[in-house]
CSV table of C-alpha atoms in Angstrom, one decimal:
chain,number,residue,atom,x,y,z
A,1,MET,CA,-2.0,-15.0,-13.3
A,2,LEU,CA,-0.6,-15.3,-16.8
A,3,ALA,CA,-3.2,-12.9,-18.2
A,4,LYS,CA,-2.4,-10.2,-15.6
A,5,THR,CA,1.3,-10.6,-16.2
A,6,VAL,CA,0.8,-10.1,-20.0
A,7,LEU,CA,-1.5,-7.1,-19.3
A,8,SER,CA,1.1,-5.6,-16.9
A,9,LEU,CA,3.9,-6.1,-19.5
A,10,GLY,CA,1.8,-4.5,-22.3
A,11,LEU,CA,0.9,-1.5,-20.2
A,12,TRP,CA,4.4,-1.0,-19.1
A,13,LEU,CA,5.9,-1.2,-22.6
A,14,GLN,CA,3.3,1.3,-23.7
A,15,PHE,CA,4.3,3.7,-20.9
A,16,ALA,CA,8.0,3.1,-21.5
A,17,ALA,CA,7.6,3.9,-25.2
A,18,GLY,CA,5.8,7.2,-24.3
A,19,GLN,CA,2.5,6.1,-25.9
A,20,ASN,CA,-0.9,7.0,-24.6
A,21,THR,CA,-3.5,4.4,-23.9
A,22,PRO,CA,-6.4,4.6,-26.4
A,23,LYS,CA,-8.9,5.9,-23.9
A,24,ARG,CA,-7.0,8.9,-22.8
A,25,GLY,CA,-6.6,11.0,-25.9
A,26,PRO,CA,-4.8,14.3,-26.1
A,27,GLN,CA,-4.6,16.5,-23.0
A,28,PRO,CA,-4.8,20.3,-23.2
A,29,SER,CA,-1.8,22.1,-21.9
A,30,LEU,CA,-2.0,23.8,-18.5
A,31,SER,CA,0.2,26.8,-18.4
A,32,ASP,CA,-1.4,29.2,-15.9
A,33,SER,CA,0.0,27.4,-12.8
A,34,GLU,CA,3.1,27.7,-10.6
A,35,GLY,CA,4.1,25.4,-7.8
A,36,ASP,CA,6.5,22.8,-6.4
A,37,LEU,CA,4.8,19.3,-6.7
A,38,LEU,CA,6.4,16.5,-4.8
A,39,PHE,CA,5.4,12.8,-5.1
A,40,LEU,CA,6.0,10.6,-2.1
A,41,LEU,CA,6.4,7.2,-3.7
A,42,ASP,CA,6.3,3.9,-1.8
A,43,SER,CA,9.4,2.2,-3.1
A,44,SER,CA,9.6,-0.4,-0.3
A,45,GLY,CA,9.4,-4.2,-0.4
A,46,SER,CA,5.7,-4.1,0.6
A,47,VAL,CA,5.0,-3.0,-3.0
A,48,SER,CA,5.2,-5.4,-6.0
A,49,TYR,CA,7.0,-4.6,-9.2
A,50,TYR,CA,3.6,-4.6,-11.0
A,51,GLU,CA,2.1,-2.1,-8.5
A,52,PHE,CA,5.2,0.1,-8.7
A,53,SER,CA,5.0,0.2,-12.5
A,54,ARG,CA,1.3,1.1,-12.4
A,55,VAL,CA,1.9,3.9,-9.9
A,56,LYS,CA,4.7,5.4,-12.2
A,57,GLU,CA,2.3,5.3,-15.1
A,58,PHE,CA,-0.3,7.1,-13.0
A,59,ILE,CA,2.1,9.8,-11.9
A,60,TRP,CA,3.0,10.6,-15.5
A,61,ASP,CA,-0.6,10.6,-16.7
A,62,LEU,CA,-1.4,13.0,-13.9
A,63,MET,CA,1.5,15.3,-14.9
A,64,ARG,CA,1.2,15.3,-18.7
A,65,PRO,CA,-0.9,18.5,-19.2
A,66,PHE,CA,1.3,20.7,-17.0
A,67,THR,CA,3.8,23.2,-18.3
A,68,PHE,CA,7.2,22.7,-16.6
A,69,GLY,CA,9.7,25.5,-16.0
A,70,PRO,CA,11.2,27.9,-13.5
A,71,ASN,CA,8.1,30.1,-13.6
A,72,ASP,CA,5.6,27.2,-14.0
A,73,VAL,CA,5.4,23.7,-12.3
A,74,GLN,CA,8.4,21.9,-10.9
A,75,THR,CA,8.3,18.4,-9.7
A,76,SER,CA,10.3,15.7,-7.8
A,77,ILE,CA,10.0,12.3,-6.3
A,78,ILE,CA,11.0,11.0,-2.9
A,79,HIS,CA,11.3,7.3,-2.3
A,80,ILE,CA,9.8,5.7,0.8
A,81,SER,CA,12.3,3.0,1.8
A,82,THR,CA,14.6,2.2,4.7
A,83,THR,CA,16.3,5.5,4.1
A,84,PRO,CA,14.4,8.2,2.1
A,85,THR,CA,16.0,9.2,-1.2
A,86,MET,CA,15.2,12.1,-3.6
A,87,GLU,CA,15.1,10.8,-7.2
A,88,PHE,CA,15.9,14.2,-8.7
A,89,PRO,CA,15.8,17.9,-7.5
A,90,PHE,CA,12.8,20.1,-8.4
A,91,ASP,CA,14.7,22.2,-10.9
A,92,ARG,CA,16.5,19.5,-12.9
A,93,TYR,CA,13.8,18.6,-15.5
A,94,LEU,CA,11.9,21.5,-16.9
A,95,SER,CA,10.1,20.0,-20.0
A,96,SER,CA,7.4,17.4,-20.4
A,97,GLY,CA,9.8,15.1,-22.3
A,98,THR,CA,12.6,15.1,-19.6
A,99,VAL,CA,10.0,14.7,-16.8
A,100,GLN,CA,8.5,11.7,-18.5
A,101,GLN,CA,11.9,10.2,-19.1
A,102,ALA,CA,12.9,10.8,-15.4
A,103,ILE,CA,9.7,9.1,-14.2
A,104,ARG,CA,10.2,6.2,-16.6
A,105,ASP,CA,13.8,5.7,-15.3
A,106,THR,CA,12.8,5.7,-11.6
A,107,GLN,CA,13.7,2.3,-10.1
A,108,GLN,CA,12.2,0.7,-7.0
A,109,LEU,CA,14.6,0.6,-4.0
A,110,MET,CA,12.9,-2.0,-1.8
A,111,GLY,CA,13.6,-1.9,2.0
A,112,ASP,CA,11.3,-0.9,4.8
A,113,THR,CA,8.3,1.4,4.6
A,114,ASN,CA,9.6,4.3,6.8
A,115,THR,CA,7.0,6.8,5.7
A,116,GLY,CA,7.5,9.1,8.8
A,117,LYS,CA,11.2,9.4,8.0
A,118,ALA,CA,10.4,10.2,4.4
A,119,LEU,CA,8.0,12.9,5.4
A,120,SER,CA,10.6,14.6,7.6
A,121,TYR,CA,13.0,14.4,4.7
A,122,ALA,CA,10.4,15.9,2.4
A,123,LYS,CA,9.9,18.8,4.8
A,124,GLU,CA,13.6,19.7,4.4
A,125,LYS,CA,13.6,19.4,0.6
A,126,PHE,CA,10.4,21.4,0.1
A,127,PHE,CA,12.1,24.5,1.3
A,128,SER,CA,15.7,23.8,0.2
A,129,ASP,CA,17.5,25.9,-2.4
A,130,GLU,CA,19.8,22.9,-2.9
A,131,ALA,CA,16.8,20.7,-3.8
A,132,GLY,CA,15.6,23.3,-6.4
A,133,ALA,CA,12.6,24.4,-4.3
A,134,ARG,CA,11.3,27.9,-4.8
A,135,PRO,CA,10.3,30.3,-2.0
A,136,GLY,CA,6.8,31.8,-2.2
A,137,VAL,CA,5.2,29.3,-4.5
A,138,PRO,CA,2.5,26.8,-3.6
A,139,LYS,CA,3.7,23.5,-2.2
A,140,VAL,CA,1.8,20.2,-3.0
A,141,LEU,CA,2.6,16.7,-1.7
A,142,VAL,CA,1.0,13.7,-3.3
A,143,TRP,CA,1.6,10.6,-1.2
A,144,VAL,CA,0.8,7.3,-3.0
A,145,THR,CA,0.7,4.4,-0.5
A,146,ASP,CA,-0.4,0.8,-0.1
A,147,GLY,CA,-1.6,1.7,3.4
A,148,PHE,CA,1.4,0.3,5.3
A,149,SER,CA,4.0,2.2,7.3
A,150,THR,CA,6.5,1.0,9.9
A,151,ASP,CA,6.8,4.4,11.7
A,152,ASP,CA,4.6,7.2,12.9
A,153,ILE,CA,3.4,9.7,10.3
A,154,SER,CA,1.2,12.1,12.3
A,155,GLU,CA,3.8,14.5,13.6
A,156,PRO,CA,5.9,15.0,10.4
A,157,MET,CA,2.8,15.3,8.3
A,158,GLN,CA,1.3,18.0,10.6
A,159,LEU,CA,4.5,20.0,10.4
A,160,LEU,CA,4.3,19.9,6.6
A,161,LYS,CA,0.7,21.2,6.7
A,162,ASP,CA,1.6,23.9,9.3
A,163,MET,CA,4.2,25.1,6.8
A,164,GLY,CA,1.5,25.6,4.1
A,165,VAL,CA,2.0,22.3,2.2
A,166,THR,CA,-1.2,20.9,0.7
A,167,VAL,CA,-1.3,17.1,1.1
A,168,PHE,CA,-3.1,14.7,-1.2
A,169,ILE,CA,-3.1,11.0,-0.4
A,170,VAL,CA,-3.9,8.1,-2.8
A,171,SER,CA,-4.2,4.7,-1.0
A,172,THR,CA,-4.0,1.7,-3.2
A,173,GLY,CA,-4.3,-0.8,-0.3
A,174,ARG,CA,-6.4,-1.1,2.9
A,175,GLY,CA,-5.1,1.9,4.7
A,176,ASN,CA,-6.6,3.1,8.0
A,177,TYR,CA,-9.2,5.7,7.1
A,178,LEU,CA,-9.0,7.6,10.3
A,179,GLU,CA,-5.2,7.9,10.1
A,180,LEU,CA,-5.1,8.8,6.5
A,181,SER,CA,-8.0,11.3,6.7
A,182,ALA,CA,-6.2,13.1,9.5
A,183,ALA,CA,-3.0,13.1,7.5
A,184,ALA,CA,-4.5,14.6,4.4
A,185,SER,CA,-5.4,18.2,4.0
A,186,GLN,CA,-9.0,19.0,4.7
A,187,PRO,CA,-11.6,18.2,3.7
A,188,PRO,CA,-10.7,14.5,3.1
A,189,GLU,CA,-13.4,14.1,0.5
A,190,LYS,CA,-11.2,16.3,-1.8
A,191,HIS,CA,-7.7,15.3,-0.6
A,192,LEU,CA,-8.0,11.5,0.1
A,193,HIS,CA,-8.6,8.8,-2.5
A,194,PHE,CA,-9.0,5.0,-2.0
A,195,VAL,CA,-8.6,3.1,-5.3
A,196,ASP,CA,-7.2,-0.2,-6.5
A,197,VAL,CA,-3.9,0.1,-8.3
A,198,ASP,CA,-5.5,-1.1,-11.5
A,199,ASP,CA,-8.1,1.7,-11.4
A,200,LEU,CA,-5.9,4.7,-10.7
A,201,SER,CA,-7.0,6.3,-14.0
A,202,ILE,CA,-10.5,6.8,-12.5
A,203,ILE,CA,-9.2,9.5,-10.1
A,204,THR,CA,-6.6,11.2,-12.4
A,205,LYS,CA,-8.8,14.1,-13.6
A,206,GLU,CA,-10.3,14.8,-10.2
A,207,LEU,CA,-6.9,14.8,-8.5
A,208,ARG,CA,-5.4,17.0,-11.2
A,209,ASP,CA,-8.2,19.5,-10.9
A,210,ALA,CA,-7.7,19.6,-7.1
A,211,ILE,CA,-4.0,20.2,-7.5
A,212,LEU,CA,-4.7,23.0,-10.0
A,213,ASP,CA,-6.9,24.7,-7.4
A,214,VAL,CA,-3.8,25.0,-5.3
A,215,ILE,CA,-1.1,25.9,-7.8
A,216,GLN,CA,-2.8,28.5,-9.9
A,217,ALA,CA,-0.2,31.2,-10.3
A,218,ASN,CA,-0.5,34.4,-8.2
A,219,ARG,CA,-3.8,33.3,-6.7
A,220,PHE,CA,-5.0,34.3,-3.2
A,221,HIS,CA,-7.1,31.3,-2.2
A,222,ALA,CA,-8.2,29.0,0.7
A,223,VAL,CA,-7.4,25.4,1.4
A,224,ASP,CA,-8.2,23.0,4.3
A,225,ILE,CA,-11.8,24.3,4.4
A,226,THR,CA,-13.9,22.9,7.2
A,227,SER,CA,-17.2,23.9,8.8
A,228,SER,CA,-15.4,26.3,11.2
A,229,SER,CA,-12.0,27.2,9.6
A,230,PHE,CA,-9.9,27.5,6.5
A,231,ARG,CA,-6.3,28.3,5.6
A,232,LEU,CA,-5.5,31.3,3.4
A,233,ILE,CA,-2.5,31.0,1.0
A,234,TRP,CA,-1.0,33.8,-1.1
A,235,PRO,CA,2.2,34.3,-3.2
A,236,LYS,CA,5.2,36.0,-1.6
A,237,LEU,CA,4.7,39.8,-2.1
A,238,LEU,CA,6.7,41.2,0.8
A,239,SER,CA,9.5,40.3,3.2
A,240,GLN,CA,10.0,40.8,6.9
A,241,GLU,CA,11.8,44.1,6.1
A,242,THR,CA,9.5,45.5,3.4
A,243,GLY,CA,6.1,45.5,5.2
A,244,TYR,CA,3.3,43.5,6.6
A,245,TYR,CA,-0.1,42.1,5.6
A,246,THR,CA,-3.6,43.1,6.8
A,247,LEU,CA,-6.3,40.5,6.3
A,248,GLU,CA,-10.0,41.5,6.6
A,249,TYR,CA,-12.8,39.0,6.5
A,250,ALA,CA,-16.6,39.1,7.1
A,251,PRO,CA,-19.7,37.1,6.1
A,252,ILE,CA,-21.0,38.6,2.8
A,253,ASP,CA,-24.5,39.0,4.2
A,254,ASP,CA,-23.3,40.7,7.4
A,255,PRO,CA,-20.3,43.0,6.6
A,256,GLY,CA,-20.7,44.6,10.0
A,257,ARG,CA,-19.1,41.5,11.6
A,258,LYS,CA,-15.8,42.3,9.8
A,259,LYS,CA,-12.6,41.1,11.6
A,260,THR,CA,-9.0,42.1,11.0
A,261,LYS,CA,-5.7,40.3,11.4
A,262,GLN,CA,-2.1,41.5,10.8
A,263,VAL,CA,0.9,39.3,10.0
A,264,SER,CA,4.5,40.0,9.1
A,265,GLY,CA,5.7,40.3,5.5
A,266,ALA,CA,7.4,36.9,5.9
A,267,HIS,CA,4.1,35.1,6.0
A,268,THR,CA,2.4,33.4,3.0
A,269,ASN,CA,-0.4,31.6,4.8
A,270,LEU,CA,-2.8,32.1,7.8
A,271,MET,CA,-5.4,29.9,9.4
A,272,LEU,CA,-8.8,31.5,10.2
A,273,SER,CA,-10.8,29.6,12.8
A,274,SER,CA,-14.0,30.0,14.9
A,275,LEU,CA,-16.1,30.6,11.8
A,276,ALA,CA,-19.8,29.9,11.2
A,277,PRO,CA,-20.7,26.8,9.2
A,278,GLU,CA,-22.2,27.1,5.7
A,279,THR,CA,-21.3,30.7,5.5
A,280,THR,CA,-19.6,32.6,2.6
A,281,TYR,CA,-16.9,35.0,3.7
A,282,GLN,CA,-15.4,37.9,1.7
A,283,VAL,CA,-11.7,38.0,2.4
A,284,ALA,CA,-9.2,40.7,1.5
A,285,LEU,CA,-5.4,40.5,1.6
A,286,ILE,CA,-3.9,44.0,1.8
A,287,PRO,CA,-0.1,44.1,1.4
A,288,GLU,CA,1.2,47.1,3.4
A,289,SER,CA,4.5,47.8,1.7
A,290,ASN,CA,7.0,50.5,2.7
A,291,MET,CA,8.6,50.3,-0.8
A,292,HIS,CA,5.8,50.7,-3.3
A,293,TYR,CA,2.1,50.2,-3.7
A,294,ILE,CA,0.8,46.6,-4.1
A,295,PRO,CA,-2.9,46.2,-4.9
A,296,PRO,CA,-5.1,44.2,-2.5
A,297,GLN,CA,-6.3,40.7,-3.5
A,298,THR,CA,-9.7,39.3,-2.6
A,299,THR,CA,-11.4,35.9,-2.6
A,300,ARG,CA,-14.7,34.4,-1.3
A,301,VAL,CA,-14.7,31.2,0.8
A,302,THR,CA,-17.7,29.2,1.8
A,303,THR,CA,-17.3,27.1,5.0
A,304,LEU,CA,-18.7,23.5,4.9
A,305,ALA,CA,-21.9,22.3,6.6
A,306,GLU,CA,-21.5,21.4,10.3
A,307,GLU,CA,-20.0,18.0,10.6
A,308,ILE,CA,-22.3,15.3,11.8
A,309,SER,CA,-20.8,12.7,14.0
A,310,PRO,CA,-20.4,9.8,13.8
A,311,ALA,CA,-20.4,9.5,10.0
A,312,LEU,CA,-18.1,6.5,10.1
A,313,VAL,CA,-17.4,3.7,12.7
A,314,LEU,CA,-14.4,1.4,12.3
A,315,ILE,CA,-13.5,-1.8,14.1
A,316,SER,CA,-9.7,-2.7,14.3
A,317,GLU,CA,-7.1,-4.5,16.4
A,318,SER,CA,-9.5,-7.4,17.1
A,319,LYS,CA,-8.2,-10.0,19.6
A,320,PRO,CA,-9.9,-12.9,21.4
A,321,HIS,CA,-11.0,-10.6,24.3
A,322,SER,CA,-11.0,-7.1,22.9
A,323,PHE,CA,-11.2,-4.8,19.9
A,324,HIS,CA,-10.7,-1.1,19.1
A,325,VAL,CA,-13.6,1.2,18.1
A,326,SER,CA,-12.9,4.4,16.1
A,327,TRP,CA,-15.2,7.0,14.7
A,328,ALA,CA,-15.1,10.2,12.7
A,329,PRO,CA,-15.4,13.1,12.5
A,330,THR,CA,-15.1,14.7,16.0
A,331,PRO,CA,-16.6,18.2,15.7
A,332,ASP,CA,-16.3,20.8,18.5
A,333,SER,CA,-20.1,20.7,18.9
A,334,VAL,CA,-20.0,17.2,20.5
A,335,ILE,CA,-19.4,17.0,24.3
A,336,GLY,CA,-19.2,13.2,24.6
A,337,TYR,CA,-19.8,9.8,23.1
A,338,GLN,CA,-21.6,6.7,24.4
A,339,ILE,CA,-20.5,3.3,23.1
A,340,LEU,CA,-23.1,0.5,23.6
A,341,TYR,CA,-22.0,-3.1,22.8
A,342,GLY,CA,-23.4,-6.5,23.2
A,343,PRO,CA,-23.1,-10.0,21.7
A,344,LEU,CA,-25.3,-11.2,18.8
A,345,PRO,CA,-27.7,-12.8,19.3
A,346,GLY,CA,-28.6,-11.6,22.8
A,347,ASP,CA,-30.0,-8.8,24.9
A,348,SER,CA,-27.0,-8.1,27.1
A,349,VAL,CA,-25.7,-4.6,26.6
A,350,LYS,CA,-22.8,-2.7,28.2
A,351,LEU,CA,-22.0,1.1,28.1
A,352,LEU,CA,-18.8,3.0,27.7
A,353,GLU,CA,-18.7,6.9,27.9
A,354,VAL,CA,-15.8,8.9,26.5
A,355,ASP,CA,-14.9,12.6,26.1
A,356,GLY,CA,-16.1,14.5,23.0
A,357,LYS,CA,-12.5,15.2,21.9
A,358,ARG,CA,-11.6,11.5,21.6
A,359,ASN,CA,-12.2,9.5,18.4
A,360,SER,CA,-11.6,5.9,19.7
A,361,THR,CA,-11.6,3.6,22.6
A,362,ALA,CA,-10.8,0.0,23.5
A,363,VAL,CA,-13.6,-2.5,24.3
A,364,GLU,CA,-12.3,-5.2,26.6
A,365,ASN,CA,-13.3,-8.3,28.7
A,366,LEU,CA,-15.1,-9.9,25.7
A,367,ALA,CA,-15.8,-13.5,24.7
A,368,PRO,CA,-13.6,-15.0,22.0
A,369,ASN,CA,-15.0,-15.9,18.6
A,370,THR,CA,-18.1,-13.8,19.1
A,371,THR,CA,-20.0,-11.2,17.0
A,372,TYR,CA,-20.9,-8.0,18.8
A,373,LEU,CA,-23.1,-5.1,17.8
A,374,VAL,CA,-21.4,-1.8,18.6
A,375,THR,CA,-23.3,1.5,18.6
A,376,VAL,CA,-21.6,4.9,18.9
A,377,THR,CA,-23.8,7.8,19.9
A,378,ALA,CA,-22.6,11.4,19.8
A,379,ILE,CA,-24.1,13.8,22.5
A,380,TYR,CA,-24.2,17.3,21.2
A,381,LYS,CA,-24.0,20.5,23.2
A,382,SER,CA,-27.5,21.3,21.9
A,383,GLY,CA,-28.8,18.1,23.5
A,384,LYS,CA,-29.4,16.3,20.2
A,385,GLU,CA,-28.0,12.8,19.6
A,386,LYS,CA,-26.8,10.9,16.6
A,387,SER,CA,-26.0,7.2,16.5
A,388,LEU,CA,-24.2,4.8,14.1
A,389,SER,CA,-23.7,1.0,14.5
A,390,ALA,CA,-21.2,-1.5,13.3
A,391,LYS,CA,-20.5,-5.2,13.8
A,392,ALA,CA,-17.3,-6.5,15.4
A,393,CYS,CA,-15.9,-10.0,15.8
A,394,THR,CA,-13.5,-11.2,18.4
A,395,GLN,CA,-10.8,-13.7,17.3
A,396,GLU,CA,-10.4,-17.3,18.3
A,397,GLU,CA,-8.1,-18.1,21.2
A,398,GLY,CA,-4.6,-18.5,19.8
A,399,SER,CA,-5.7,-17.7,16.2
A,400,LYS,CA,-2.2,-17.0,15.0
A,401,VAL,CA,-0.1,-19.0,12.5
A,402,ARG,CA,3.3,-20.0,13.9
A,403,HIS,CA,6.7,-21.0,12.5
A,404,LEU,CA,6.5,-20.0,8.9
A,405,ARG,CA,9.5,-21.5,7.1
A,406,PHE,CA,10.7,-22.1,3.5
A,407,GLU,CA,12.4,-24.9,1.6
A,408,PRO,CA,14.0,-24.5,-1.8
A,409,ILE,CA,12.5,-26.9,-4.4
A,410,GLY,CA,14.0,-25.4,-7.6
A,411,PRO,CA,15.8,-22.3,-8.8
A,412,ASN,CA,12.5,-20.3,-8.9
A,413,THR,CA,10.3,-22.3,-6.5
A,414,LEU,CA,10.0,-22.5,-2.7
A,415,LYS,CA,7.9,-24.6,-0.4
A,416,ALA,CA,6.3,-22.5,2.3
A,417,SER,CA,5.2,-24.4,5.4
A,418,TRP,CA,3.7,-23.4,8.8
A,419,ASN,CA,2.3,-24.8,12.0
A,420,SER,CA,-1.5,-24.9,12.3
A,421,ALA,CA,-3.3,-22.2,14.2
A,422,ASP,CA,-5.6,-23.0,17.2
A,423,GLY,CA,-9.4,-23.1,17.1
A,424,LYS,CA,-11.8,-24.1,14.3
A,425,VAL,CA,-9.8,-23.0,11.3
A,426,LEU,CA,-11.8,-23.0,8.0
A,427,GLY,CA,-8.7,-22.7,5.9
A,428,TYR,CA,-5.6,-20.6,5.2
A,429,ARG,CA,-4.8,-17.8,2.7
A,430,VAL,CA,-1.2,-17.5,1.5
A,431,ARG,CA,-0.3,-14.2,-0.2
A,432,CYS,CA,3.0,-13.7,-2.0
A,433,ARG,CA,4.1,-10.2,-3.0
A,434,ARG,CA,6.8,-10.6,-5.5
A,435,GLN,CA,9.5,-8.0,-6.0
A,436,THR,CA,9.3,-8.8,-9.7
A,437,GLY,CA,6.0,-10.0,-11.2
A,438,PRO,CA,2.4,-9.9,-9.9
A,439,SER,CA,1.2,-10.8,-6.4
A,440,SER,CA,-0.6,-14.1,-5.9
A,441,LEU,CA,-3.2,-15.4,-3.4
A,442,ILE,CA,-3.6,-19.1,-2.6
A,443,SER,CA,-6.5,-20.5,-0.5
A,444,VAL,CA,-6.1,-24.0,1.0
A,445,SER,CA,-8.1,-26.2,3.3
A,446,PRO,CA,-7.5,-26.4,7.1
A,447,GLN,CA,-5.7,-29.8,6.8
A,448,ILE,CA,-3.0,-28.3,4.4
A,449,HIS,CA,-0.1,-26.5,6.0
A,450,SER,CA,2.2,-25.9,3.0
A,451,VAL,CA,2.1,-24.5,-0.5
A,452,LEU,CA,4.5,-24.2,-3.5
A,453,LEU,CA,5.4,-20.7,-4.5
A,454,THR,CA,6.6,-20.5,-8.1
A,455,ASP,CA,7.9,-17.8,-10.5
A,456,LEU,CA,10.2,-16.3,-7.9
A,457,VAL,CA,13.0,-14.5,-9.8
A,458,SER,CA,16.6,-15.2,-8.7
A,459,GLY,CA,18.1,-12.3,-6.7
A,460,THR,CA,14.7,-10.9,-5.6
A,461,THR,CA,13.2,-10.4,-2.1
A,462,ASN,CA,9.6,-11.4,-1.8
A,463,LYS,CA,7.0,-11.0,1.0
A,464,VAL,CA,5.0,-14.1,2.0
A,465,CYS,CA,2.1,-13.9,4.5
A,466,VAL,CA,-0.1,-16.8,5.8
A,467,LYS,CA,-3.4,-16.0,7.5
A,468,PRO,CA,-5.9,-18.4,9.2
A,469,MET,CA,-9.5,-18.0,8.3
A,470,TYR,CA,-12.3,-18.4,10.8
A,471,LYS,CA,-16.1,-18.3,10.6
A,472,ASN,CA,-16.4,-14.6,11.7
A,473,GLN,CA,-13.1,-13.1,10.5
A,474,PRO,CA,-9.5,-13.8,9.6
A,475,GLY,CA,-7.0,-14.6,12.3
A,476,LYS,CA,-3.7,-12.9,12.8
A,477,GLY,CA,-1.3,-13.5,9.9
A,478,LEU,CA,2.4,-14.2,9.9
A,479,CYS,CA,4.7,-12.6,7.3
A,480,ARG,CA,8.3,-13.2,6.3
A,481,MET,CA,10.6,-11.7,3.7
A,482,VAL,CA,12.3,-14.4,1.7
A,483,HIS,CA,15.3,-13.7,-0.6
A,484,MET,CA,16.0,-15.8,-3.7
A,485,GLN,CA,19.7,-16.2,-4.2
A,486,PRO,CA,21.1,-15.1,-7.6
A,487,ALA,CA,21.5,-17.8,-10.2
A,488,THR,CA,25.3,-17.6,-9.9
A,489,GLU,CA,25.2,-18.5,-6.2
A,490,ALA,CA,24.3,-21.8,-4.6
A,491,GLN,CA,20.6,-22.6,-4.6
A,492,GLY,CA,18.9,-21.6,-1.4
A,493,TYR,CA,17.2,-18.8,0.3
A,494,LYS,CA,17.3,-16.4,3.2
A,495,HIS,CA,14.3,-15.2,5.1
A,496,ARG,CA,13.9,-12.5,7.8
A,497,GLN,CA,10.9,-11.2,9.8
A,498,ARG,CA,9.8,-7.7,8.8
A,499,ALA,CA,10.9,-5.1,11.3
């Protein structure tokens, strides 16, 4: 723990002083780009001070090569907390030095992880003159998350993408792959990253290059490319009153299949669908202006190979008598799925059938504390089938820790105690996410029902979780937020259950 704390302090001091780590070296300046780049930063109590500091360092490292200005890149940060907050408007800091200082000065807010509320707030700010946003430039959202949210994100995220925002997601925790891959722009291989908070530098260049693909100035290009669709984005060249756009597209090897669409001059993006997989399309954007001639712009876009399903099977929400099975992707060419499941060892198998548009189902009436083999089979319209299997474990009966409580031992120390969980518990894991300082993980034997938590700074709010461990899988954990009273107040603590 001490070594990680010293490492954290050294890295943070190096970042705060504006120094580069030895491995990075100089970065070439990137000036041929224009866009509004918004970072959605998890500033809630679910993130430790150490993790928050590392994410800030990552954001600056990602941004360093860009040129900032009213005709270049503008950036801002929105905090995810109980109430979303914009750290600064897009047009406030227009040089590398001022952007770096602004990121360095950004402070964690704590509170709840209301990501859906923050996304709705971001939608307002992305297109607000008051927030310094610019009309007609590419919009990019980079959401850095530990994988936890207390509210729904699907609807506000879809609204952002429908308005032409390109969404990148960096998950530093154990986020739900299906939820995050649906939230990110398509394809997820380019827009979704899972990485430990200590290894963020691994993805910096790849993510920066992907952002550059979106914000290259005055560039007619495609995003959200799938096997059957892509979204075209272009700079604002017309208005509702000054004309309209004609879009022509056809496979390069079969120009006779050309199709044409027209949209008003107010548009800056259009989704093309029902396309052939693994096909290169020649696309032309023709501005039809009633004021003056504007030359056409062209691009070539290659659709992805047809999605093969299932490529991923996930087990979640495990309980003593049920669990949830999810799979991805769900291409239009699949008409249905068959889910076969049975206990291991054994030859008893049951079958569930679901519609091809669904990507999950509940499996119920199961035995507790049992390992099951689950096989998901996709039935294609062509008659072919593809299967993928995964193991799932049901929980013990009553496998939940109860009555987590705290007792002050000293000014910076608490005793955490809990009642034992039911069943054959092999031990307990106690995780403490400190508001200030690194997180800690303590494992104890099944006979022990209390631990001492040290190095808890006065005036901070910390998250403590206790989880029982069983032979096949962990049981359901119990978490509490515990507040350490400031040193000037009487010794003690306050704790509350996370909403």
